[in-house]
Coordinates of C-alpha atoms and ligand atoms in Angstrom, one line a residue:
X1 CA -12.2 24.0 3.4
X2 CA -12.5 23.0 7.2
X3 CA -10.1 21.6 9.5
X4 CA -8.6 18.1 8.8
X5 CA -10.9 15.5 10.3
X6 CA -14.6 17.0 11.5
X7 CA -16.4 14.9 13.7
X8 CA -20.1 14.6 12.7
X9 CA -23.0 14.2 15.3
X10 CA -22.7 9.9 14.4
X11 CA -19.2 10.5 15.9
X12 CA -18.1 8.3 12.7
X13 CA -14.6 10.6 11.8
X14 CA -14.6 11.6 8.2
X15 CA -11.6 13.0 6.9
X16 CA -12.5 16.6 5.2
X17 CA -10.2 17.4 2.3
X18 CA -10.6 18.6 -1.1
X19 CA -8.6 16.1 -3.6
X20 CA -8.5 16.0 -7.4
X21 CA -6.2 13.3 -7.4
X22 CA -8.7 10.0 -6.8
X23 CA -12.2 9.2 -6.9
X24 CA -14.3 6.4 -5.4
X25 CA -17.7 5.7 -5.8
X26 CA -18.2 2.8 -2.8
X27 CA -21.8 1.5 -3.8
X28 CA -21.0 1.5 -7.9
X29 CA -17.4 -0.4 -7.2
X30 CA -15.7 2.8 -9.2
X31 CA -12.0 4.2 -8.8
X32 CA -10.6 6.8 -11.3
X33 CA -7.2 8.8 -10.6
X34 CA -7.3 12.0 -12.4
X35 CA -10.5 11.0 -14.2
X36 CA -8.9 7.7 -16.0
X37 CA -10.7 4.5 -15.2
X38 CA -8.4 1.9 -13.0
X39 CA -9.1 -0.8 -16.0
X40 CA -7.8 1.1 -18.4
X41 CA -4.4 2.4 -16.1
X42 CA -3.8 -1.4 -15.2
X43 CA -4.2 -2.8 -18.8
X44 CA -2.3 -0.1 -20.7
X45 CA 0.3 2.0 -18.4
X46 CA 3.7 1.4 -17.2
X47 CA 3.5 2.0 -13.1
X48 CA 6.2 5.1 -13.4
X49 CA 2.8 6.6 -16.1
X50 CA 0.6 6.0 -13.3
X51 CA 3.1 8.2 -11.1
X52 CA 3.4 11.1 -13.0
X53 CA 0.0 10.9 -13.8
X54 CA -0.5 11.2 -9.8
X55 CA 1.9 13.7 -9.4
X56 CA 1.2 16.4 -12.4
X57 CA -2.0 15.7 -13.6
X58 CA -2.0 14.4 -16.6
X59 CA -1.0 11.5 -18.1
X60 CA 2.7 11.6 -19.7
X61 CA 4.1 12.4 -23.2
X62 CA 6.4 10.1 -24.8
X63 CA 9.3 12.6 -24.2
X64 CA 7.9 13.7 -20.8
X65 CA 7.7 9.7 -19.4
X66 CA 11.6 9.2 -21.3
X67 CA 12.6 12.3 -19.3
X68 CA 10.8 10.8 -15.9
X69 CA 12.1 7.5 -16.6
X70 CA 15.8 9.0 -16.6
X71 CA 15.2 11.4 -13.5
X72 CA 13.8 8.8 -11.8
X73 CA 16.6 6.1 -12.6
X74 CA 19.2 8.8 -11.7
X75 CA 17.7 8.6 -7.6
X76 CA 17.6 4.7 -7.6
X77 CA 20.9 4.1 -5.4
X78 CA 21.2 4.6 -1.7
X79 CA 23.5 6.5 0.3
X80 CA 26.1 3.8 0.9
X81 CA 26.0 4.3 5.0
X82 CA 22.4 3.6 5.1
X83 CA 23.4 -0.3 4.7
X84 CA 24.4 0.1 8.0
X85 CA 20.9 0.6 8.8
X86 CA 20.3 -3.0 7.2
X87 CA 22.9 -4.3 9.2
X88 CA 21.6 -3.4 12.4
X89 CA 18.8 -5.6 12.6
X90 CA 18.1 -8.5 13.3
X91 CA 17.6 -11.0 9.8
X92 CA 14.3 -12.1 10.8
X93 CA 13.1 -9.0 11.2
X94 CA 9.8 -8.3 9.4
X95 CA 10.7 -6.1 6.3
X96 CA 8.4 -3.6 7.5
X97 CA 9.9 -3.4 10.5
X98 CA 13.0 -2.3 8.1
X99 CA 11.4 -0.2 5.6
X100 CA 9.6 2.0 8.4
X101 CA 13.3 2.4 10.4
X102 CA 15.0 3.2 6.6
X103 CA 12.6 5.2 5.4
X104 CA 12.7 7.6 8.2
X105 CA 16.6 7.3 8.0
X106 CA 16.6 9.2 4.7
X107 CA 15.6 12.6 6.5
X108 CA 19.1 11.9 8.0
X109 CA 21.0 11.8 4.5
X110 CA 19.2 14.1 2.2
X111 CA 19.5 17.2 4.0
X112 CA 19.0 19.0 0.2
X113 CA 15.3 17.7 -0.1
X114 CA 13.7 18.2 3.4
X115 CA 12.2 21.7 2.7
X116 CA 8.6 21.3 1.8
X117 CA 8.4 25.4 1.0
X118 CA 10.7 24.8 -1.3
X119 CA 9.7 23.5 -4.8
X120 CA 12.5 22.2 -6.0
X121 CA 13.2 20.7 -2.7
X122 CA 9.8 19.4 -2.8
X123 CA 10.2 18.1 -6.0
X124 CA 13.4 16.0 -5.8
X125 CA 12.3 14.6 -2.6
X126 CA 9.3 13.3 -4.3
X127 CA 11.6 11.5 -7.0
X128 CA 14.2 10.3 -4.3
X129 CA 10.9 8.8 -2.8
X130 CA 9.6 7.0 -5.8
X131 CA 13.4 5.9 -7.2
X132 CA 14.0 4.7 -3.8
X133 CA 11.7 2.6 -2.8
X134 CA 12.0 -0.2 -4.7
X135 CA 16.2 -0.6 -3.8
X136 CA 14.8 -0.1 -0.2
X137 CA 12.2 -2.8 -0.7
X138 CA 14.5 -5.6 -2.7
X139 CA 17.3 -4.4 0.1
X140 CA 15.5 -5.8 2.9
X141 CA 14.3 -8.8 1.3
X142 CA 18.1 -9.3 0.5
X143 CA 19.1 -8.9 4.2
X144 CA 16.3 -11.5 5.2
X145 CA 17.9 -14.5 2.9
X146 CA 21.2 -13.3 3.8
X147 CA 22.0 -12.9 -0.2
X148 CA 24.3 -9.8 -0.9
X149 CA 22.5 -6.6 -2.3
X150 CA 21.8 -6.5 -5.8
X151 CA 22.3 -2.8 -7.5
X152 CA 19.6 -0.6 -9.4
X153 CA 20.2 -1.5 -13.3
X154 CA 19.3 1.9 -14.8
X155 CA 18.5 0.5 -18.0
X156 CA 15.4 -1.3 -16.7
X157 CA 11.9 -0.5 -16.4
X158 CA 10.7 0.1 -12.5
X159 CA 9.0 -3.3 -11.9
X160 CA 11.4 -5.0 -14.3
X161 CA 14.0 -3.1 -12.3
X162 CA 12.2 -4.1 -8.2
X163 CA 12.2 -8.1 -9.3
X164 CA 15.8 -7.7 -11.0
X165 CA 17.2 -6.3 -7.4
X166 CA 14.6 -8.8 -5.4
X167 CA 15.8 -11.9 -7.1
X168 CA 19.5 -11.6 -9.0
X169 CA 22.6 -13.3 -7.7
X170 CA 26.3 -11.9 -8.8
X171 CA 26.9 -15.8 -9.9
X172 CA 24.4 -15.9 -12.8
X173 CA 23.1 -13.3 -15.5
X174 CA 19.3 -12.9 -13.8
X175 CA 17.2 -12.1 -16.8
X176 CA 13.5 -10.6 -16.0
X177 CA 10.6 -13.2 -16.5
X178 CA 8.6 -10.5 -18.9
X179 CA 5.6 -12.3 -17.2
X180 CA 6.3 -11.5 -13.9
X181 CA 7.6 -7.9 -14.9
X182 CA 3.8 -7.6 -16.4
X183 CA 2.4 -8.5 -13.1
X184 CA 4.7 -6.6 -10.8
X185 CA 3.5 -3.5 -13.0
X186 CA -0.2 -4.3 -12.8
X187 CA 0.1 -5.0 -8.6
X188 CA 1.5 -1.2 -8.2
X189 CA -0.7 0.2 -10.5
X190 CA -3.2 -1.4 -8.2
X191 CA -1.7 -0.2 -5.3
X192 CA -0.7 3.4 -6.1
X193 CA -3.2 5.5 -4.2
X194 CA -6.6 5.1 -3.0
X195 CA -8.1 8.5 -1.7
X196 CA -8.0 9.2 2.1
X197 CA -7.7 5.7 3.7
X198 CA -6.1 5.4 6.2
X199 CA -2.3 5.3 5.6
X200 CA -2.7 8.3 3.2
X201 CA -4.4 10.0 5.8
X202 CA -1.9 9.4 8.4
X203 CA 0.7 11.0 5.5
X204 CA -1.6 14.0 5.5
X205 CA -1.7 14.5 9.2
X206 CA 2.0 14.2 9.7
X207 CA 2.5 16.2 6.9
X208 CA 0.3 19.8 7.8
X209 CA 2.6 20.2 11.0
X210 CA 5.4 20.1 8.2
X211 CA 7.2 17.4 9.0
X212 CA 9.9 16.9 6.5
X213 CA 8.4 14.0 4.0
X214 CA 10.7 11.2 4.3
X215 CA 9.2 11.3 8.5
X216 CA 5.8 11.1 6.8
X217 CA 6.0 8.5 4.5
X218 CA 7.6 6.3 7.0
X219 CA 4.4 7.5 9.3
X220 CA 2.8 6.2 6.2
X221 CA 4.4 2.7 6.2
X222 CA 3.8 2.5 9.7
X223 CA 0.0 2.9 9.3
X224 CA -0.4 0.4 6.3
X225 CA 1.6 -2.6 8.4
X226 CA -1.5 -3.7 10.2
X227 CA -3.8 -6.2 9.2
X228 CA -7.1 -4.4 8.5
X229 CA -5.0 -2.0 5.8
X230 CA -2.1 -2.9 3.8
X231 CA -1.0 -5.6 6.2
X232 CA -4.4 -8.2 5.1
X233 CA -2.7 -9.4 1.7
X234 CA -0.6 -11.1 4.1
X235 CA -3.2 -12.2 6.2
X236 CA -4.9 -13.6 3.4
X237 CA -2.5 -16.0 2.2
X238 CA -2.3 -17.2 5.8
X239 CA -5.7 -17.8 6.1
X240 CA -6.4 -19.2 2.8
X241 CA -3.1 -21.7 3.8
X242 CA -4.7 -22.0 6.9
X243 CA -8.2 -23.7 5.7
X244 CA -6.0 -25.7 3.3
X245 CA -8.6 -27.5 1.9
X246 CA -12.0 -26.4 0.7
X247 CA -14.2 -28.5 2.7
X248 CA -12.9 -26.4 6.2
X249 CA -14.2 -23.0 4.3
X250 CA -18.1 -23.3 6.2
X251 CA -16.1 -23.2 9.2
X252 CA -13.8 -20.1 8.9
X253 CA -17.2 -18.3 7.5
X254 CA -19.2 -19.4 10.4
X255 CA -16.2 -18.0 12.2
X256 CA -16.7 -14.7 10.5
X257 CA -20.1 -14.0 11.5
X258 CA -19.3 -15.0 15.0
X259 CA -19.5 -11.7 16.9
X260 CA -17.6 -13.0 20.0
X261 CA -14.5 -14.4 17.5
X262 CA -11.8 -12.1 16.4
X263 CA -11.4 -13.7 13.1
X264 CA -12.3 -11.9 10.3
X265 CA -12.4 -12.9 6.3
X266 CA -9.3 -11.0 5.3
X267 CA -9.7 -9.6 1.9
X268 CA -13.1 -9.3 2.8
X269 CA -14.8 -5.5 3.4
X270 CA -14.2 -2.1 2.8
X271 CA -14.6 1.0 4.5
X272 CA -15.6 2.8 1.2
X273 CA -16.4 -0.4 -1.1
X274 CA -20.0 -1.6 -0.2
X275 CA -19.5 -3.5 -4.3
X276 CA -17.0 -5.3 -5.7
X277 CA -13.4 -3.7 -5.4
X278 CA -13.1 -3.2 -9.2
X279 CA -8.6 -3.6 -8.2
X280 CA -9.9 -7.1 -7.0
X281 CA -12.0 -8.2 -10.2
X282 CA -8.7 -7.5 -11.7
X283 CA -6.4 -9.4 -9.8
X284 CA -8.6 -12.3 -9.9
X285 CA -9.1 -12.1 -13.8
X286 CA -5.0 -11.7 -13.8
X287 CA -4.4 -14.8 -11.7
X288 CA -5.5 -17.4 -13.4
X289 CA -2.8 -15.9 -16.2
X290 CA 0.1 -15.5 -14.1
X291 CA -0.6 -19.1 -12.5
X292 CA -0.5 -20.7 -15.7
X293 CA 2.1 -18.9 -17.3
X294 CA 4.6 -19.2 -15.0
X295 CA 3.3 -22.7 -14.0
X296 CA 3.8 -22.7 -10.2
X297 CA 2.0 -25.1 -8.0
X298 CA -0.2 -22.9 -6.1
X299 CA -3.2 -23.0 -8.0
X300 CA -4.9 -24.8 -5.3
X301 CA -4.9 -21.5 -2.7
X302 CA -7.2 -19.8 -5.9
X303 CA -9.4 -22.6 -5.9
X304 CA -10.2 -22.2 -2.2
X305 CA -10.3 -18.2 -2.5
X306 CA -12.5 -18.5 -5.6
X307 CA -14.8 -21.2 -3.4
X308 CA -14.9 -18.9 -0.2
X309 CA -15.5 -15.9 -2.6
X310 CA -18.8 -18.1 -4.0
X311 CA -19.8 -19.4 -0.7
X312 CA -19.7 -15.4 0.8
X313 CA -21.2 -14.0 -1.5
X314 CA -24.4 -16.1 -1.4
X315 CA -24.4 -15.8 2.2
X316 CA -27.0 -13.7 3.9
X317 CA -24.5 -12.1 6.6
X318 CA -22.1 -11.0 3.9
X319 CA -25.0 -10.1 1.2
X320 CA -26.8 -7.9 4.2
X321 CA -23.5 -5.9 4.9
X322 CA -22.2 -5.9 1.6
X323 CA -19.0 -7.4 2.3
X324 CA -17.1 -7.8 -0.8
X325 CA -13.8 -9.3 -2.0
X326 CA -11.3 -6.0 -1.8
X327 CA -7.7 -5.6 -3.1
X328 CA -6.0 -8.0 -0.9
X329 CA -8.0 -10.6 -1.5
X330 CA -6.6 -11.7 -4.6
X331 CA -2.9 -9.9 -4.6
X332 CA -1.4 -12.2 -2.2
X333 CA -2.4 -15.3 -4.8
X334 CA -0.5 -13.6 -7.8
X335 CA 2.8 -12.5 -5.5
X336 CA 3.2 -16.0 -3.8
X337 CA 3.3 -17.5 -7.3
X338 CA 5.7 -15.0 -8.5
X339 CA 8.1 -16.2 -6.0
X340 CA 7.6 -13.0 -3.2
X341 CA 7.3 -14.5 0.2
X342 CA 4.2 -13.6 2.3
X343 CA 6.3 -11.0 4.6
X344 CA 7.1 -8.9 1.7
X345 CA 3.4 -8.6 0.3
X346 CA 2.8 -5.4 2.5
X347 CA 6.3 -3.9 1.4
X348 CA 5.0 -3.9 -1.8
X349 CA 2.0 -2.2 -1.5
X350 CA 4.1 0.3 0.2
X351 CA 6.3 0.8 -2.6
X352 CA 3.7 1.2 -4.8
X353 CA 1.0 3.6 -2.2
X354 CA 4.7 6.0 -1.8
X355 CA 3.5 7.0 -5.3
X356 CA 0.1 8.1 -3.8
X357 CA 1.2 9.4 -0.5
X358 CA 3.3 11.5 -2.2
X359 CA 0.8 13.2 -4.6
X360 CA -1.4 13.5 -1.8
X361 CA 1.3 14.7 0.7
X362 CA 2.2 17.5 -2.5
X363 CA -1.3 18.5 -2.8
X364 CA -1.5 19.3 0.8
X365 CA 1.5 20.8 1.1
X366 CA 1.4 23.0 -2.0
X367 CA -2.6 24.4 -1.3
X368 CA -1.8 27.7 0.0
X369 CA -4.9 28.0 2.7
X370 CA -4.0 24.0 4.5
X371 CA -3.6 24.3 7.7
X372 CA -2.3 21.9 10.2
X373 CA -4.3 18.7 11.2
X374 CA -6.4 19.1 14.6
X375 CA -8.5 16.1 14.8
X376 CA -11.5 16.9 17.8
X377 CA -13.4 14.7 20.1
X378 CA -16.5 14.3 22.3
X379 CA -15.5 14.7 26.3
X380 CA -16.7 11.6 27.9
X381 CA -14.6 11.8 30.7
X382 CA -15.5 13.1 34.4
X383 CA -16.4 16.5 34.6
X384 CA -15.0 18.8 37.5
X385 CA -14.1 17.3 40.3
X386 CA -12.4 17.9 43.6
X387 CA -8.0 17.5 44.1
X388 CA -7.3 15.1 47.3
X389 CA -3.5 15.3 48.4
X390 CA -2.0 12.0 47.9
X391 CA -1.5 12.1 52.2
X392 CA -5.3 11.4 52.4
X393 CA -5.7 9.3 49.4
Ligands
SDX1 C1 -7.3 -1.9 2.5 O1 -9.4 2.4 3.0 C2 -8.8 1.9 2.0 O2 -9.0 2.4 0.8 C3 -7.9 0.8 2.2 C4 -7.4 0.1 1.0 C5 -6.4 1.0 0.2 O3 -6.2 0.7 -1.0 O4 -5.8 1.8 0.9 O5 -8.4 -0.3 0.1 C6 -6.6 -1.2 1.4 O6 -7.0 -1.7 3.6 C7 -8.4 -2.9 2.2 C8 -9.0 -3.6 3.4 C9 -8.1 -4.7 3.8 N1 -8.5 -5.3 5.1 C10 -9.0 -6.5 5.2 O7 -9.3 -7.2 4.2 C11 -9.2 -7.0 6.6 C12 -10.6 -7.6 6.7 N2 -11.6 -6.6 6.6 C13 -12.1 -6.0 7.8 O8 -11.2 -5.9 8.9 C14 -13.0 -4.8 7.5 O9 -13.8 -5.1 6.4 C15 -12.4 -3.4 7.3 C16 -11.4 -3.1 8.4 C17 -11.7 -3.3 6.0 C18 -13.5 -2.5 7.4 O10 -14.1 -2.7 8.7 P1 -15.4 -2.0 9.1 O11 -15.2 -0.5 9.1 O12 -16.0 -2.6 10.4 O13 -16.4 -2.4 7.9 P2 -17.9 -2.2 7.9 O14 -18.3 -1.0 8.7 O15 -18.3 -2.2 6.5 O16 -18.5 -3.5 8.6 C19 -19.9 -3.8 8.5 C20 -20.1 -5.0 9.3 C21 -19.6 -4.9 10.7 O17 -20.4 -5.7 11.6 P3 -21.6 -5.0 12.4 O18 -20.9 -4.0 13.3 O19 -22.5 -4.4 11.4 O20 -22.2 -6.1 13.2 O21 -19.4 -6.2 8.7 C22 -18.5 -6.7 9.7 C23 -18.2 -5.6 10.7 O22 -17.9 -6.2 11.9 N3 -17.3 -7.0 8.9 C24 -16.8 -8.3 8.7 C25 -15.7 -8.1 7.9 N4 -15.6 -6.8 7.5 C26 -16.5 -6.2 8.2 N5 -17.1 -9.5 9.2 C27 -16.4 -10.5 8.9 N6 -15.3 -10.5 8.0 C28 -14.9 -9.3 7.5 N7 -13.9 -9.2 6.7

């Protein structure tokens, strides 16, 4: 086991850690957590499987997923002050902006859980993590639309429980559309963790000085907000809105291949994925069900991603540098017709990725030889030279 990042004579960082919590195999288009295949997670798991699965290894008993179920739903509610963090920005804030300033916050109100040598400390900051992130999520969508906050319904599944607080109104019995609970479930399954990218390694890092973990995750959130990482399921349904129509998609790929312009496909390429990201066939197989289902009129942004996905991936510049459709690409489709607005896409990746960070973050913390993060460099700067008192400068 080296240091945290070693820097290899290509100067390309790769992050060295030992993990037995995800795999990836980039050129096949494979992802396993704990050795189960992603398909068969996201056909057949509630999310809250997928996080105990994460966290201890193995996949859940009936009892043992009851019992994690009712730990979990015992953390869902916030300290009551912490609205006051709500309340102190401004409404069109973006909701990350929130979740990284709330997150953190917690470090301020759970004093009992910020001990990471401490297992039991450890463990019920992990839960307060995972219970609280989707009150923290529906919360700041809430503040955005200026509708009061809708409590944690303990009786609830997760996802069933995230839409129930994102989209209930005291003057009505809400009921769940089981539809859109099926798809919530399936987008964080998607999301839950994916090895050392970047946000996950940002966790790490904070994490080996010992930082306490709310500080990390919210280091975590931080990292995923921009566009190349968690923030490009956003960007995606801006684009896609953008080109409007299908007949403008040669010129946002000629675009793309235009080294002296910024724009880039988003939902396009992968730092790891050099094949189809197999989360992405999945979303796209799943959106054609959720559009129908829930009958929305927004078919029309699939068509132009499933035209752009044809048109780049019979073209030579995207064929040469295996640039494939990645998770983003679809995600943002299925959410904007389930009702979420574009500036809560990346929230919800980081609700779901908490569950990752936080397995990750555990199996750093708890290997007994990790020691704390020291990226290096290469000196390219001036060598030695000569002090001139500012007089003569
Ligand atoms: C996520 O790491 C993870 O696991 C992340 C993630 C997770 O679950 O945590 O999977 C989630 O972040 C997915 C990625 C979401 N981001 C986007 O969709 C934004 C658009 N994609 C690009 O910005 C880009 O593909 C990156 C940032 C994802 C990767 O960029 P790299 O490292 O430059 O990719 P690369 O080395 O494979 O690029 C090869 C070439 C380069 O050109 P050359 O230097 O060879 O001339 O392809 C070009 C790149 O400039 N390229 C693109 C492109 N992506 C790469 N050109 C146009 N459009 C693109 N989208």
């Amino acid at each position: 086991k080296t240091g945290y990042f070693t820097y290899d004579p290509g100067f390309t960082s790769t992050a060295s850690c030992d993990s037995a919590i995800t795999y990836i195999d980039g050129e096949k288009g494979i992802l396993t957590h704990r050795g189960y295949k992603i398909e068969d997670l996201a056909e057949k798991c509630d999310f809250l499987e997928v996080a105990y699965l994460l966290l201890h290894k193995e996949l859940p008993t009936q009892k043992q997923f009851a019992d994690y179920h009712h730990e979990i739903s015992m953390h869902t509610l916030l300290h009551e002050q912490l609205i006051n963090f709500y309340k102190g920005f401004r409404r069109d804030a973006h909701p990350m902006a929130v979740m990284v300033g709330v997150v953190g916050a917690l470090s301020a109100f759970y004093h009992d859980s910020l001990d990471l040598h401490d297992p039991d400390q450890r463990e019920l900051a992990s839960t307060r993590l995972i219970a609280k992130m989707p009150s923290m999520a529906a919360m700041a969508y809430k503040y955005s639309v200026g509708q009061p906050f809708v409590y944690p319904q303990n009786n609830l599944k997760y996802a069933e429980n995230f839409l129930h607080m994102m989209f209930a109104v005291p003057s009505y019995d809400y009921q769940v559309n089981p539809v859109l609970a099926k798809a919530m479930n399936l987008i964080f399954i998607l999301h839950a963790d994916h090895e050392q990218n970047a946000s996950t390694s940002t966790v790490r890092l904070a994490s080996s000085s010992s930082a306490n973990p709310f500080a990390c995750i919210a280091a975590g959130i931080a990292s995923l907000w921009g566009p190349a990482h968690g923030g490009a399921n956003e960007a995606v349904l801006n684009m896609l809105t953008q080109i409007a129509d299908k007949s403008r998609i040669p010129e946002f790929i000629k675009r793309a291949k235009d080294k002296n312009d910024p724009f880039r496909l988003m939902g396009f390429g992968h730092r790891v994925y050099k094949n189809y990201d197999p989360r992405a066939q999945i979303l796209r197989a799943s959106c054609h069900e959720v559009i129908e289902e829930l009958s929305v009129k927004n078919e029309h942004l699939l068509e132009i991603a499933l035209e752009l996905e044809k048109i780049a991936l019979n073209d030579a510049y995207f064929v040469e540098k295996k640039l494939f459709p990645n998770v983003d690409f679809y995600s943002g489709i299925i959410l904007k017709a389930m009702g979420i607005p574009t500036t809560m896409f990346t929230v919800l990746f980081a609700l779901a990725r908490t569950a990752g960070w936080v397995a990750q973050w555990r199996e750093m913390i708890e290997d007994p030889i990790q020691k704390i993060g020291r990226p290096r460099q290469r000196y390219i700067g001036p060598v030695q030279r000569k002090f001139i008192a500012l007089e003569q400068r």
